[in-house]
Tab-separated table of C-alpha atoms in Angstrom:
chain	number	residue	atom	x	y	z
P	796	MET	CA	91.205	65.704	113.093
P	797	LEU	CA	88.632	66.935	110.574
P	798	SER	CA	91.184	69.324	109.121
P	799	ARG	CA	93.722	66.532	108.645
P	800	ALA	CA	91.120	64.282	107.024
P	801	ILE	CA	90.017	67.080	104.689
P	802	GLY	CA	93.614	67.865	103.808
P	803	LEU	CA	94.295	64.229	102.940
P	804	LEU	CA	91.144	63.888	100.844
P	805	ARG	CA	91.941	67.181	99.163
P	806	LEU	CA	95.333	65.883	98.089
P	807	ILE	CA	93.791	62.625	96.852
P	808	ASN	CA	91.087	64.396	94.858
P	809	ARG	CA	93.519	66.897	93.380
P	810	GLY	CA	95.703	63.955	92.369
P	811	PHE	CA	92.763	62.356	90.578
P	812	GLU	CA	92.068	65.683	88.877
P	813	ALA	CA	95.652	65.802	87.630
P	814	VAL	CA	95.217	62.328	86.143
P	815	LEU	CA	91.810	63.044	84.612
P	816	ARG	CA	92.698	66.321	82.897
P	817	PRO	CA	94.954	64.831	80.181
P	818	ILE	CA	92.416	62.024	79.659
P	819	ILE	CA	89.716	64.658	79.138
P	820	ILE	CA	91.897	66.533	76.649
P	821	VAL	CA	92.643	63.353	74.682
P	822	THR	CA	88.941	62.424	74.676
P	823	VAL	CA	87.902	65.848	73.399
P	824	ILE	CA	90.568	65.715	70.669
P	825	ALA	CA	89.391	62.227	69.684
P	826	MET	CA	85.810	63.472	69.485
P	827	LEU	CA	86.847	66.432	67.333
P	828	ALA	CA	88.893	64.206	65.028
P	829	THR	CA	85.980	61.783	64.699
P	830	VAL	CA	83.557	64.577	63.800
P	831	VAL	CA	85.967	66.006	61.223
P	832	TRP	CA	86.521	62.592	59.655
P	833	THR	CA	82.751	61.986	59.576
P	834	VAL	CA	82.261	65.177	57.567
P	835	VAL	CA	85.173	64.359	55.251
P	836	ALA	CA	83.885	60.820	54.703
P	837	ARG	CA	80.389	62.010	53.835
P	838	LEU	CA	81.630	64.680	51.424
P	839	SER	CA	84.062	62.325	49.721
P	840	GLY	CA	81.870	59.241	49.728
P	841	ILE	CA	84.269	57.252	51.922
P	842	SER	CA	82.610	54.541	53.999
P	843	ALA	CA	83.185	55.239	57.701
P	844	PRO	CA	80.369	53.548	59.665
P	845	TRP	CA	82.610	53.287	62.729
P	846	THR	CA	82.517	57.042	63.415
P	847	GLU	CA	78.960	56.981	64.765
P	848	LYS	CA	79.801	54.091	67.089
P	849	VAL	CA	82.951	55.808	68.323
P	850	MET	CA	80.899	58.899	69.236
P	851	LEU	CA	78.473	56.648	71.129
P	852	ILE	CA	81.443	55.680	73.284
P	853	LEU	CA	83.205	59.030	73.600
P	854	LEU	CA	80.200	61.211	74.481
P	855	PRO	CA	79.050	59.352	77.622
P	856	ALA	CA	82.644	58.552	78.555
P	857	LEU	CA	83.537	62.252	78.522
P	858	ALA	CA	80.508	63.101	80.658
P	859	PHE	CA	81.549	60.639	83.361
P	860	ILE	CA	85.257	61.503	83.201
P	861	VAL	CA	84.483	65.195	83.719
P	862	ALA	CA	81.902	64.560	86.457
P	863	PRO	CA	84.251	64.166	89.485
P	864	ILE	CA	86.059	67.437	88.698
P	865	ALA	CA	82.853	69.322	87.939
P	866	TYR	CA	81.208	68.029	91.114
P	867	ARG	CA	84.105	69.041	93.349
P	868	ARG	CA	84.278	72.512	91.829
P	869	ALA	CA	80.487	73.009	91.849
P	870	SER	CA	80.654	73.645	88.091
P	871	ASN	CA	77.064	72.610	87.598
P	872	VAL	CA	73.668	74.244	87.280
P	873	ALA	CA	72.170	74.791	90.727
P	874	LEU	CA	69.037	76.308	92.241
P	875	ASP	CA	70.325	78.510	95.066
P	876	MET	CA	67.290	80.673	95.827
P	877	LEU	CA	66.257	78.801	98.986
P	878	HIS	CA	69.877	78.258	100.017
P	879	ASP	CA	70.722	81.963	99.691
P	880	MET	CA	67.679	83.002	101.732
P	881	LEU	CA	68.793	80.980	104.760
P	882	PRO	CA	71.054	82.295	107.542
P	883	HIS	CA	74.714	81.325	107.177
P	884	PHE	CA	74.532	78.491	109.704
P	885	LEU	CA	71.440	76.998	108.079
P	886	GLN	CA	73.104	77.340	104.685
P	887	ARG	CA	75.870	75.045	105.880
P	888	VAL	CA	73.320	72.617	107.366
P	889	HIS	CA	71.363	72.686	104.119
P	890	SER	CA	74.487	71.961	102.069
P	891	LEU	CA	75.484	69.151	104.420
P	892	LEU	CA	72.079	67.474	104.160
P	893	LEU	CA	72.078	67.810	100.362
P	894	HIS	CA	75.455	66.101	100.122
P	895	VAL	CA	74.255	63.311	102.415
P	896	LEU	CA	71.381	62.766	99.973
P	897	ILE	CA	73.808	62.906	97.039
P	898	LEU	CA	75.984	60.295	98.755
P	899	GLY	CA	72.997	57.949	98.930
P	900	LEU	CA	72.259	58.482	95.236
P	901	LEU	CA	75.902	57.914	94.322
P	902	LEU	CA	76.026	54.649	96.280
P	903	ILE	CA	72.880	53.427	94.520
P	904	ALA	CA	74.389	54.432	91.175
P	905	LEU	CA	77.608	52.587	92.042
P	906	ASP	CA	75.689	49.406	92.858
P	907	LEU	CA	73.647	49.604	89.645
P	908	THR	CA	76.604	50.348	87.374
P	909	LEU	CA	78.686	47.571	88.915
P	910	ARG	CA	75.848	45.177	88.131
P	911	LYS	CA	75.719	46.383	84.555
P	912	ILE	CA	79.337	45.382	83.992
P	913	GLY	CA	78.816	41.998	85.624
P	914	LEU	CA	80.052	42.719	89.155
P	915	LYS	CA	78.142	42.522	92.412
P	916	TRP	CA	78.937	43.894	95.872
P	917	ASP	CA	76.600	42.038	98.222
P	918	GLY	CA	77.480	44.124	101.280
P	919	LEU	CA	76.677	47.402	99.544
P	920	THR	CA	73.445	45.961	98.141
P	921	LEU	CA	72.242	44.817	101.578
P	922	VAL	CA	73.010	48.204	103.157
P	923	LEU	CA	71.233	50.127	100.405
P	924	ASP	CA	68.267	47.765	100.442
P	925	GLY	CA	67.975	48.237	104.196
P	926	ILE	CA	68.234	52.033	104.106
P	927	PHE	CA	66.186	52.835	101.018
P	928	GLY	CA	63.970	49.773	100.784
P	929	LEU	CA	65.035	49.138	97.199
P	930	ASP	CA	65.145	45.729	95.590
P	931	LEU	CA	68.459	46.223	93.812
P	932	ASN	CA	68.807	42.475	93.345
P	933	SER	CA	66.121	42.760	90.669
P	934	ILE	CA	68.646	44.574	88.472
P	935	ARG	CA	70.503	42.083	86.352
P	936	PRO	CA	73.826	42.551	84.551
P	937	PHE	CA	74.269	41.901	80.862
P	938	THR	CA	73.569	38.174	80.489
P	939	ALA	CA	74.841	38.103	76.931
P	940	LYS	CA	78.095	39.579	75.725
P	941	MET	CA	76.485	42.519	73.994
P	942	ARG	CA	78.815	44.052	71.451
P	943	ILE	CA	78.881	47.401	69.712
P	944	PRO	CA	78.054	46.930	66.026
P	945	VAL	CA	80.931	47.492	63.585
P	946	LEU	CA	83.518	47.849	66.384
P	947	GLY	CA	82.826	44.470	67.976
P	948	LEU	CA	83.684	45.828	71.434
P	949	GLU	CA	81.659	44.592	74.402
P	950	TRP	CA	79.495	47.294	75.936
P	951	ARG	CA	80.456	46.302	79.469
P	952	TYR	CA	84.026	47.433	78.823
P	953	VAL	CA	82.749	50.844	77.767
P	954	PHE	CA	80.462	51.053	80.798
P	955	MET	CA	83.392	50.490	83.188
P	956	VAL	CA	83.949	54.245	83.114
P	957	MET	CA	80.653	54.677	84.985
P	958	PRO	CA	81.460	52.907	88.302
P	959	ALA	CA	85.020	54.264	88.134
P	960	ALA	CA	83.819	57.868	87.841
P	961	ILE	CA	81.088	57.373	90.445
P	962	THR	CA	83.685	56.007	92.883
P	963	LEU	CA	85.741	59.180	92.407
P	964	MET	CA	82.601	61.253	92.979
P	965	ILE	CA	81.973	59.398	96.236
P	966	ILE	CA	85.478	60.303	97.415
P	967	VAL	CA	84.764	63.929	96.457
P	968	ASN	CA	81.458	63.721	98.315
P	969	VAL	CA	83.179	62.587	101.510
P	970	GLU	CA	85.533	65.565	101.268
P	971	MET	CA	82.549	67.888	100.815
P	972	LEU	CA	80.726	66.333	103.775
P	973	LEU	CA	83.743	66.852	106.000
P	974	ARG	CA	84.123	70.438	104.777
P	975	TYR	CA	80.512	71.292	105.620
P	976	THR	CA	80.741	69.468	108.953
P	977	LEU	CA	83.837	71.477	109.851
P	978	GLY	CA	81.992	74.612	108.773
P	979	LEU	CA	79.330	74.007	111.406
P	980	PHE	CA	81.928	74.340	114.172
P	981	ASP	CA	84.577	76.536	112.574
P	982	PRO	CA	83.030	78.582	109.747
P	983	ASP	CA	86.148	80.742	109.333
P	984	ASN	CA	88.460	77.789	108.726
P	985	ARG	CA	90.178	78.094	105.333
P	986	LEU	CA	89.336	74.469	104.517
P	987	VAL	CA	85.632	75.284	104.570
P	988	ARG	CA	85.873	77.543	101.524
P	989	PRO	CA	84.516	75.767	98.411
P	990	VAL	CA	86.446	75.290	95.220
P	991	ARG	CA	84.156	77.156	92.855
P	992	SER	CA	85.840	77.016	89.466
P	993	PHE	CA	89.008	76.296	87.543
P	994	GLU	CA	90.437	79.759	88.196
P	995	ASP	CA	90.753	78.806	91.867
P	996	VAL	CA	93.483	76.232	91.143
P	997	ALA	CA	96.400	78.610	91.707
P	998	ALA	CA	94.910	79.920	94.938
P	999	ASN	CA	94.266	76.412	96.215
P	1000	VAL	CA	97.862	75.364	95.611
P	1001	GLU	CA	99.004	78.191	97.873
P	1002	GLU	CA	96.639	77.266	100.726
């Protein structure tokens, strides 16, 4: 049953990756074009005040768009000294507990970012308040329609990328939790092997 659940989540997450990759490419190209135009405008004396505001949107947006893929592939800085010193079974327990903690942090982040765009999920708030003892109701969304200068775009529309990306990371987290849980009982199962980096894509397709 765990294997079937992991397989399903794996397909879902790989589908999201396929959707996010072209968005990432377009975002990077847009950032590059904005930087080039900023330099050209400054050298030529052309007024382009919008470029700085566009970068304020693209930089954090890119970070959140990339996050679900990077998280799933463990393409992040990590301190592995303690983890590597543990026996193999305890390594899997350690990883499982870390991802449980990460799940809690992601759920808190989802609640907070939803509030910032003017949405509220009372059920999630009550659960998190009960588990962590946090007063998340003290966090208020934007009361005024705050707009980005020059562009006139409301910030809450830009910030929608945050709960969307965090939701995808939660789905990735569930897949990771199931992988490490399966590893406790069947460490040799092929589904337990982590996806370490982008060069693993071809191998994963063949699994």
